[in-house]
mmCIF file of C-alpha atoms in Angstrom:
data_model
loop_
_atom_site.group_PDB
_atom_site.id
_atom_site.type_symbol
_atom_site.label_atom_id
_atom_site.label_comp_id
_atom_site.label_asym_id
_atom_site.label_seq_id
_atom_site.Cartn_x
_atom_site.Cartn_y
_atom_site.Cartn_z
ATOM 1 C CA MET A 299 34.682 3.949 3.039
ATOM 2 C CA LYS A 300 32.716 0.751 3.531
ATOM 3 C CA PHE A 301 31.390 -0.553 6.828
ATOM 4 C CA SER A 302 30.268 -4.066 7.603
ATOM 5 C CA LEU A 303 28.951 -6.022 10.554
ATOM 6 C CA ARG A 304 30.054 -9.546 11.505
ATOM 7 C CA LEU A 305 28.101 -11.773 13.866
ATOM 8 C CA ASN A 306 28.593 -15.273 15.195
ATOM 9 C CA ASN A 307 25.951 -17.888 14.351
ATOM 10 C CA ASP A 308 24.885 -18.410 17.966
ATOM 11 C CA LEU A 309 21.791 -16.194 18.172
ATOM 12 C CA PRO A 310 18.099 -16.912 17.530
ATOM 13 C CA VAL A 311 17.223 -16.394 13.860
ATOM 14 C CA SER A 312 14.703 -13.701 14.787
ATOM 15 C CA THR A 313 17.526 -11.667 16.341
ATOM 16 C CA TYR A 314 19.436 -11.591 13.052
ATOM 17 C CA LEU A 315 16.383 -10.205 11.284
ATOM 18 C CA GLN A 316 16.159 -7.373 13.817
ATOM 19 C CA LEU A 317 19.887 -6.624 13.698
ATOM 20 C CA ALA A 318 20.130 -6.835 9.911
ATOM 21 C CA THR A 319 17.248 -4.456 9.317
ATOM 22 C CA LEU A 320 18.735 -2.104 11.907
ATOM 23 C CA ALA A 321 22.190 -2.309 10.291
ATOM 24 C CA GLU A 322 20.665 -1.591 6.889
ATOM 25 C CA SER A 323 18.847 1.464 8.241
ATOM 26 C CA LYS A 324 22.041 2.727 9.892
ATOM 27 C CA GLY A 325 24.110 2.685 6.722
ATOM 28 C CA PHE A 326 26.131 -0.528 6.998
ATOM 29 C CA ASP A 327 27.161 -1.908 3.615
ATOM 30 C CA GLN A 328 27.475 -5.603 4.471
ATOM 31 C CA PHE A 329 26.106 -8.111 6.991
ATOM 32 C CA TRP A 330 28.227 -11.224 7.601
ATOM 33 C CA VAL A 331 27.360 -14.328 9.641
ATOM 34 C CA SER A 332 29.809 -17.062 10.658
ATOM 35 C CA ASP A 333 29.102 -20.758 10.096
ATOM 36 C CA ASP A 334 30.853 -22.430 13.022
ATOM 37 C CA LEU A 335 30.048 -26.077 13.663
ATOM 38 C CA PHE A 336 27.150 -27.108 15.895
ATOM 39 C CA LEU A 337 25.605 -23.645 15.963
ATOM 40 C CA ARG A 338 22.852 -22.278 13.713
ATOM 41 C CA SER A 339 23.207 -22.624 9.950
ATOM 42 C CA ALA A 340 24.526 -19.438 8.338
ATOM 43 C CA PRO A 341 22.862 -20.130 4.934
ATOM 44 C CA VAL A 342 19.488 -20.484 6.626
ATOM 45 C CA ILE A 343 20.042 -17.333 8.690
ATOM 46 C CA LEU A 344 21.115 -15.390 5.602
ATOM 47 C CA THR A 345 18.123 -16.598 3.609
ATOM 48 C CA ALA A 346 15.864 -15.136 6.275
ATOM 49 C CA VAL A 347 17.929 -11.931 6.358
ATOM 50 C CA ALA A 348 17.776 -11.630 2.557
ATOM 51 C CA THR A 349 13.981 -11.676 2.591
ATOM 52 C CA ALA A 350 13.830 -9.085 5.391
ATOM 53 C CA THR A 351 16.218 -6.523 3.837
ATOM 54 C CA ASN A 352 16.515 -4.640 0.562
ATOM 55 C CA ARG A 353 19.921 -2.988 0.179
ATOM 56 C CA ILE A 354 22.552 -4.424 2.515
ATOM 57 C CA GLN A 355 24.870 -7.109 1.147
ATOM 58 C CA ILE A 356 24.999 -10.423 2.994
ATOM 59 C CA GLY A 357 27.738 -13.008 3.325
ATOM 60 C CA THR A 358 29.222 -16.041 5.032
ATOM 61 C CA CYS A 359 32.290 -15.552 7.221
ATOM 62 C CA ILE A 360 33.232 -18.235 6.636
ATOM 63 C CA VAL A 361 32.528 -21.632 5.055
ATOM 64 C CA ASN A 362 35.316 -24.099 4.348
ATOM 65 C CA PRO A 363 35.906 -26.802 1.704
ATOM 66 C CA TYR A 364 36.320 -29.593 4.255
ATOM 67 C CA THR A 365 32.857 -29.512 5.838
ATOM 68 C CA MET A 366 31.104 -28.082 2.754
ATOM 69 C CA ASN A 367 31.981 -29.552 -0.630
ATOM 70 C CA PRO A 368 32.749 -26.787 -3.157
ATOM 71 C CA ALA A 369 29.869 -28.077 -5.314
ATOM 72 C CA GLU A 370 27.442 -27.501 -2.447
ATOM 73 C CA MET A 371 29.168 -24.201 -1.744
ATOM 74 C CA ALA A 372 28.397 -23.057 -5.289
ATOM 75 C CA MET A 373 24.791 -24.253 -5.060
ATOM 76 C CA MET A 374 24.290 -22.380 -1.800
ATOM 77 C CA ALA A 375 25.987 -19.199 -3.029
ATOM 78 C CA VAL A 376 24.123 -18.923 -6.315
ATOM 79 C CA THR A 377 20.794 -19.682 -4.660
ATOM 80 C CA LEU A 378 21.357 -17.093 -1.922
ATOM 81 C CA ASP A 379 22.384 -14.578 -4.559
ATOM 82 C CA GLU A 380 19.104 -15.264 -6.327
ATOM 83 C CA VAL A 381 17.062 -14.936 -3.135
ATOM 84 C CA SER A 382 18.796 -11.676 -2.192
ATOM 85 C CA GLY A 383 18.584 -10.097 -5.626
ATOM 86 C CA GLY A 384 22.340 -10.102 -6.231
ATOM 87 C CA ARG A 385 23.486 -9.135 -2.728
ATOM 88 C CA PHE A 386 25.396 -12.248 -1.669
ATOM 89 C CA ASN A 387 29.150 -12.453 -1.025
ATOM 90 C CA LEU A 388 30.816 -15.810 -0.430
ATOM 91 C CA GLY A 389 33.316 -15.734 2.395
ATOM 92 C CA ILE A 390 35.514 -18.840 2.513
ATOM 93 C CA ALA A 391 38.668 -20.015 4.281
ATOM 94 C CA SER A 392 40.367 -23.217 5.322
ATOM 95 C CA GLY A 393 38.436 -23.553 8.571
ATOM 96 C CA ALA A 394 39.678 -23.908 12.141
ATOM 97 C CA SER A 395 41.469 -27.190 12.818
ATOM 98 C CA ASP A 396 40.139 -27.237 16.387
ATOM 99 C CA PHE A 397 36.558 -27.355 15.101
ATOM 100 C CA LEU A 398 37.339 -29.881 12.378
ATOM 101 C CA ASP A 399 38.912 -32.157 14.981
ATOM 102 C CA TRP A 400 35.532 -32.370 16.714
ATOM 103 C CA VAL A 401 34.123 -34.314 13.786
ATOM 104 C CA GLY A 402 37.233 -36.213 12.792
ATOM 105 C CA ILE A 403 37.942 -34.217 9.641
ATOM 106 C CA GLU A 404 41.571 -33.665 8.729
ATOM 107 C CA SER A 405 42.566 -30.521 6.836
ATOM 108 C CA PRO A 406 45.706 -31.315 4.817
ATOM 109 C CA LYS A 407 47.198 -28.624 2.571
ATOM 110 C CA PRO A 408 44.715 -25.885 3.546
ATOM 111 C CA LEU A 409 46.103 -23.307 1.107
ATOM 112 C CA THR A 410 45.881 -25.780 -1.778
ATOM 113 C CA ALA A 411 42.323 -26.723 -0.825
ATOM 114 C CA VAL A 412 41.235 -23.087 -0.728
ATOM 115 C CA LEU A 413 42.958 -22.100 -3.977
ATOM 116 C CA GLU A 414 41.491 -25.061 -5.862
ATOM 117 C CA THR A 415 38.070 -24.289 -4.409
ATOM 118 C CA ILE A 416 38.254 -20.687 -5.587
ATOM 119 C CA ALA A 417 39.349 -21.831 -9.047
ATOM 120 C CA VAL A 418 36.330 -24.105 -9.555
ATOM 121 C CA LEU A 419 33.909 -21.639 -7.991
ATOM 122 C CA LYS A 420 34.948 -18.908 -10.394
ATOM 123 C CA ARG A 421 34.216 -21.227 -13.313
ATOM 124 C CA LEU A 422 30.859 -22.278 -11.898
ATOM 125 C CA PHE A 423 29.831 -18.686 -11.175
ATOM 126 C CA ALA A 424 30.716 -17.827 -14.767
ATOM 127 C CA GLY A 425 28.326 -20.548 -15.950
ATOM 128 C CA GLU A 426 31.138 -22.804 -17.170
ATOM 129 C CA ARG A 427 32.003 -26.445 -16.685
ATOM 130 C CA ALA A 428 34.581 -26.949 -13.948
ATOM 131 C CA PRO A 429 36.636 -30.102 -14.510
ATOM 132 C CA TYR A 430 39.663 -30.046 -12.231
ATOM 133 C CA ASP A 431 42.539 -32.448 -11.693
ATOM 134 C CA GLY A 432 44.148 -31.091 -8.573
ATOM 135 C CA GLN A 433 45.585 -32.287 -5.290
ATOM 136 C CA PHE A 434 42.381 -31.588 -3.357
ATOM 137 C CA LEU A 435 39.687 -31.670 -6.048
ATOM 138 C CA LYS A 436 39.186 -34.327 -8.706
ATOM 139 C CA TRP A 437 36.247 -33.181 -10.820
ATOM 140 C CA ASN A 438 35.245 -34.381 -14.286
ATOM 141 C CA GLU A 439 33.338 -32.742 -17.160
ATOM 142 C CA ASN A 440 30.010 -33.275 -15.409
ATOM 143 C CA ALA A 441 30.928 -30.678 -12.798
ATOM 144 C CA TYR A 442 28.750 -27.731 -13.768
ATOM 145 C CA LEU A 443 25.652 -25.937 -12.492
ATOM 146 C CA ARG A 444 22.439 -27.029 -14.159
ATOM 147 C CA PHE A 445 21.062 -23.495 -13.976
ATOM 148 C CA LYS A 446 22.554 -20.139 -14.897
ATOM 149 C CA PRO A 447 23.970 -17.913 -12.137
ATOM 150 C CA GLN A 448 22.699 -14.365 -12.388
ATOM 151 C CA ARG A 449 26.228 -12.990 -11.892
ATOM 152 C CA GLU A 450 29.779 -13.892 -10.876
ATOM 153 C CA ILE A 451 29.504 -13.838 -7.101
ATOM 154 C CA PRO A 452 32.330 -12.046 -5.226
ATOM 155 C CA ILE A 453 34.585 -14.394 -3.258
ATOM 156 C CA TYR A 454 36.087 -13.079 -0.026
ATOM 157 C CA LEU A 455 38.956 -14.983 1.541
ATOM 158 C CA GLY A 456 39.346 -15.179 5.307
ATOM 159 C CA ALA A 457 43.003 -15.202 6.306
ATOM 160 C CA MET A 458 45.576 -14.866 9.051
ATOM 161 C CA SER A 459 48.668 -16.664 7.728
ATOM 162 C CA PRO A 460 51.105 -14.927 5.332
ATOM 163 C CA LYS A 461 50.413 -17.322 2.436
ATOM 164 C CA MET A 462 46.647 -17.022 2.787
ATOM 165 C CA LEU A 463 46.936 -13.216 3.003
ATOM 166 C CA HIS A 464 49.025 -13.273 -0.180
ATOM 167 C CA ALA A 465 46.222 -15.298 -1.805
ATOM 168 C CA ILE A 466 43.700 -12.538 -1.050
ATOM 169 C CA GLY A 467 45.570 -10.210 -3.364
ATOM 170 C CA ALA A 468 46.309 -12.909 -5.918
ATOM 171 C CA VAL A 469 42.933 -14.584 -6.484
ATOM 172 C CA ALA A 470 40.090 -13.211 -4.334
ATOM 173 C CA ASP A 471 37.589 -10.421 -4.923
ATOM 174 C CA GLY A 472 37.819 -9.404 -1.287
ATOM 175 C CA GLY A 473 39.550 -10.245 1.945
ATOM 176 C CA LEU A 474 38.488 -10.854 5.527
ATOM 177 C CA PRO A 475 41.800 -10.661 7.425
ATOM 178 C CA LEU A 476 41.401 -10.963 11.181
ATOM 179 C CA LEU A 477 43.286 -8.121 12.846
ATOM 180 C CA PHE A 478 44.415 -8.634 16.432
ATOM 181 C CA PRO A 479 45.124 -5.833 17.244
ATOM 182 C CA PRO A 480 43.446 -3.631 14.607
ATOM 183 C CA GLU A 481 46.803 -2.015 13.888
ATOM 184 C CA HIS A 482 48.051 -5.434 12.708
ATOM 185 C CA TYR A 483 46.791 -4.149 9.347
ATOM 186 C CA ARG A 484 50.208 -2.565 8.808
ATOM 187 C CA ASN A 485 51.667 -6.087 8.641
ATOM 188 C CA VAL A 486 48.807 -7.568 6.648
ATOM 189 C CA GLN A 487 48.540 -4.934 3.925
ATOM 190 C CA PRO A 488 51.970 -5.545 2.281
ATOM 191 C CA LEU A 489 51.287 -9.289 2.004
ATOM 192 C CA ILE A 490 47.957 -8.704 0.277
ATOM 193 C CA GLU A 491 49.441 -6.073 -2.004
ATOM 194 C CA GLN A 492 52.315 -8.380 -2.950
ATOM 195 C CA GLY A 493 49.782 -11.044 -3.891
ATOM 196 C CA ALA A 494 48.121 -8.603 -6.260
ATOM 197 C CA ILE A 495 51.475 -7.567 -7.744
ATOM 198 C CA ASP A 496 52.534 -11.174 -8.306
ATOM 199 C CA ALA A 497 49.228 -11.911 -10.039
ATOM 200 C CA GLU A 498 49.419 -8.663 -12.047
ATOM 201 C CA ARG A 499 46.169 -7.435 -10.523
ATOM 202 C CA ASP A 500 45.115 -3.955 -9.417
ATOM 203 C CA ILE A 501 44.914 -4.003 -5.607
ATOM 204 C CA SER A 502 42.166 -1.393 -5.755
ATOM 205 C CA ASP A 503 39.929 -4.091 -7.253
ATOM 206 C CA VAL A 504 40.224 -6.148 -4.057
ATOM 207 C CA ASP A 505 37.841 -5.172 -1.249
ATOM 208 C CA VAL A 506 39.858 -5.777 1.912
ATOM 209 C CA ALA A 507 37.675 -5.603 5.026
ATOM 210 C CA ALA A 508 39.734 -4.853 8.119
ATOM 211 C CA CYS A 509 38.111 -7.322 10.526
ATOM 212 C CA ILE A 510 38.324 -6.133 14.121
ATOM 213 C CA TRP A 511 36.797 -6.962 17.480
ATOM 214 C CA CYS A 512 34.796 -4.034 18.789
ATOM 215 C CA SER A 513 32.771 -3.319 21.927
ATOM 216 C CA ILE A 514 31.093 0.066 22.221
ATOM 217 C CA ASP A 515 28.899 1.780 24.809
ATOM 218 C CA GLU A 516 28.518 5.207 26.410
ATOM 219 C CA ASP A 517 30.081 3.731 29.548
ATOM 220 C CA THR A 518 33.708 2.719 29.009
ATOM 221 C CA GLU A 519 33.735 -0.002 31.665
ATOM 222 C CA ARG A 520 30.497 -1.512 30.355
ATOM 223 C CA ALA A 521 32.068 -1.575 26.887
ATOM 224 C CA LYS A 522 35.213 -3.289 28.155
ATOM 225 C CA ASP A 523 33.390 -6.120 29.922
ATOM 226 C CA PRO A 524 32.251 -8.116 26.827
ATOM 227 C CA LEU A 525 35.688 -7.762 25.233
ATOM 228 C CA ARG A 526 37.359 -8.971 28.428
ATOM 229 C CA GLU A 527 35.303 -12.163 28.212
ATOM 230 C CA LYS A 528 36.198 -12.739 24.564
ATOM 231 C CA ILE A 529 39.892 -12.228 25.230
ATOM 232 C CA ALA A 530 39.704 -14.519 28.263
ATOM 233 C CA TYR A 531 38.456 -17.304 25.989
ATOM 234 C CA TYR A 532 40.692 -16.748 22.971
ATOM 235 C CA GLY A 533 43.761 -14.790 24.073
ATOM 236 C CA HIS A 534 45.903 -17.841 24.858
ATOM 237 C CA ALA A 535 45.418 -19.150 21.309
ATOM 238 C CA MET A 536 46.737 -16.057 19.563
ATOM 239 C CA SER A 537 50.081 -16.266 17.816
ATOM 240 C CA PRO A 538 53.279 -14.904 19.389
ATOM 241 C CA MET A 539 53.592 -12.464 16.474
ATOM 242 C CA ILE A 540 50.181 -10.936 17.232
ATOM 243 C CA LEU A 541 50.799 -10.706 20.972
ATOM 244 C CA SER A 542 54.298 -9.289 20.600
ATOM 245 C CA GLN A 543 52.871 -6.201 18.914
ATOM 246 C CA LEU A 544 51.231 -5.384 22.235
ATOM 247 C CA GLY A 545 54.229 -6.289 24.347
ATOM 248 C CA LEU A 546 52.551 -9.534 25.420
ATOM 249 C CA GLN A 547 53.435 -13.211 25.242
ATOM 250 C CA GLN A 548 51.407 -16.387 25.514
ATOM 251 C CA SER A 549 52.631 -17.034 29.046
ATOM 252 C CA ASP A 550 50.742 -13.896 30.111
ATOM 253 C CA PHE A 551 47.516 -15.808 29.428
ATOM 254 C CA GLU A 552 48.348 -19.059 31.249
ATOM 255 C CA THR A 553 46.537 -18.154 34.469
ATOM 256 C CA ILE A 554 43.560 -16.791 32.528
ATOM 257 C CA GLU A 555 43.343 -19.935 30.408
ATOM 258 C CA HIS A 556 43.426 -22.161 33.501
ATOM 259 C CA THR A 557 40.802 -20.043 35.232
ATOM 260 C CA ILE A 558 38.307 -20.120 32.382
ATOM 261 C CA MET A 559 38.978 -23.599 30.981
ATOM 262 C CA VAL A 560 39.715 -25.603 34.141
ATOM 263 C CA GLU A 561 38.173 -23.630 37.001
ATOM 264 C CA ARG A 562 35.358 -22.450 34.698
ATOM 265 C CA ASP A 563 35.216 -19.160 36.549
ATOM 266 C CA THR A 564 34.431 -16.635 33.816
ATOM 267 C CA GLU A 565 34.154 -13.619 36.105
ATOM 268 C CA LYS A 566 37.530 -14.296 37.709
ATOM 269 C CA ALA A 567 39.107 -14.842 34.283
ATOM 270 C CA LYS A 568 37.707 -11.532 33.043
ATOM 271 C CA SER A 569 39.169 -9.747 36.063
ATOM 272 C CA LEU A 570 42.618 -11.005 35.031
ATOM 273 C CA VAL A 571 42.408 -9.436 31.552
ATOM 274 C CA THR A 572 44.488 -6.258 31.616
ATOM 275 C CA ASP A 573 43.972 -3.013 29.728
ATOM 276 C CA GLN A 574 47.066 -3.924 27.720
ATOM 277 C CA MET A 575 45.345 -7.138 26.637
ATOM 278 C CA LEU A 576 42.202 -5.195 25.732
ATOM 279 C CA GLN A 577 44.173 -3.506 22.959
ATOM 280 C CA ILE A 578 43.691 -6.739 20.989
ATOM 281 C CA GLY A 579 40.364 -5.187 20.021
ATOM 282 C CA ILE A 580 38.629 -1.835 20.447
ATOM 283 C CA ALA A 581 36.519 -1.181 23.536
ATOM 284 C CA GLY A 582 35.116 2.081 24.799
ATOM 285 C CA THR A 583 32.984 5.038 23.905
ATOM 286 C CA VAL A 584 32.236 6.458 20.469
ATOM 287 C CA GLU A 585 35.279 8.696 20.802
ATOM 288 C CA ASP A 586 37.517 5.781 21.781
ATOM 289 C CA VAL A 587 36.380 3.726 18.801
ATOM 290 C CA ARG A 588 36.609 6.668 16.446
ATOM 291 C CA ASN A 589 40.198 7.395 17.462
ATOM 292 C CA ARG A 590 41.338 3.823 16.770
ATOM 293 C CA ILE A 591 39.475 3.760 13.436
ATOM 294 C CA GLU A 592 41.170 7.002 12.425
ATOM 295 C CA GLY A 593 44.490 5.248 12.936
ATOM 296 C CA LEU A 594 43.345 2.463 10.598
ATOM 297 C CA VAL A 595 42.238 4.956 7.966
ATOM 298 C CA ASN A 596 45.690 6.543 8.147
ATOM 299 C CA LEU A 597 47.161 3.088 7.455
ATOM 300 C CA GLY A 598 45.083 2.858 4.286
ATOM 301 C CA VAL A 599 41.977 0.969 5.458
ATOM 302 C CA ARG A 600 38.939 1.654 3.276
ATOM 303 C CA HIS A 601 36.592 -0.985 4.679
ATOM 304 C CA VAL A 602 36.109 -1.531 8.405
ATOM 305 C CA SER A 603 34.329 -4.702 9.511
ATOM 306 C CA PHE A 604 33.024 -4.560 13.086
ATOM 307 C CA GLY A 605 32.883 -7.942 14.788
ATOM 308 C CA PRO A 606 31.690 -9.318 18.108
ATOM 309 C CA PRO A 607 31.348 -8.767 20.965
ATOM 310 C CA LEU A 608 30.237 -5.253 19.739
ATOM 311 C CA GLY A 609 28.965 -4.302 23.198
ATOM 312 C CA PRO A 610 26.761 -5.140 26.175
ATOM 313 C CA ASP A 611 23.712 -4.496 23.967
ATOM 314 C CA LEU A 612 24.072 -5.518 20.310
ATOM 315 C CA ALA A 613 21.300 -3.343 18.917
ATOM 316 C CA HIS A 614 22.482 -0.322 20.875
ATOM 317 C CA ALA A 615 26.054 -0.877 19.689
ATOM 318 C CA ILE A 616 24.931 -1.066 16.057
ATOM 319 C CA GLY A 617 22.992 2.145 16.587
ATOM 320 C CA LEU A 618 26.013 3.938 18.056
ATOM 321 C CA ILE A 619 28.245 2.861 15.180
ATOM 322 C CA GLY A 620 25.600 3.772 12.625
ATOM 323 C CA ASP A 621 24.785 7.156 14.137
ATOM 324 C CA HIS A 622 28.242 8.328 15.165
ATOM 325 C CA ILE A 623 31.019 6.318 13.506
ATOM 326 C CA ILE A 624 29.820 5.715 9.948
ATOM 327 C CA PRO A 625 28.693 9.342 9.249
ATOM 328 C CA TYR A 626 31.931 10.724 10.700
ATOM 329 C CA PHE A 627 34.146 8.751 8.329
ATOM 330 C CA GLN A 628 31.858 9.223 5.352
ATOM 331 C CA ASP A 629 32.119 12.969 5.905
ATOM 332 C CA ILE A 630 35.928 13.013 5.974
ATOM 333 C CA ASN A 631 36.468 10.734 2.975
#
């Protein structure tokens, strides 16, 4: 079993250093940081983290080929791999259209853009020239790194749609599928496996990180509170397919969306989030989290990626997972 930690890029850089060193000491295998627009720069954060840690792998979750040219993506990845001593993983995806709209960037043919990006990155990481005459990329013979990468950096693909999930199995070294609820893995896994079959690859060579929302504390209600806030903000945007698995529909979130977006009353919006809605993620005590993770393991998960909100106290949550969740599953596998 592998265990990773995912954080948003909205914290002071010094906080990431504290949390990364703690995660490393508690047995986490990977430390991922998002790169959402107008927040702190993930490559800068990860550079600082690389110099403060020794073992834990680091990665972006995610960068996209619309706001970061694949050439710059390769430069960043190879440099961070050098700084970290071969511990960098490149997490990429097509990006969120809502964010791209902020800066007037259109995102046509997202699957094509991602697949072409992965194709040129693999060549660059192998130290080769990467001319490409595609629909998204038009590169000539001068497209190559002027220094030698120390290795072929693993590429993890973030995905939610069926075609992008299929691409994880077909072309990526790893996957970062967002699972709302965690048990959505049962729907995701066949798509990834079919991608590997179609590409004549061994699925065991693809590191699929089951990306979940988690909030943990000794006090169940304290653990639920941060997840309630996250669901209040994002629940209305989730697809009907995701919500239907929990017996929910988008109309269930209309009042919550109005309360938090129009009335701007976060506390009231949180009070409207039901326990049924909380099943989108995992919130509760060590035992509560352990029970849901056991269900994922039974579905075939071999890498659990814990994402925000994590809990009312981030460091404490990381400690609880490291002391009580990671050893438990390492002992039974």
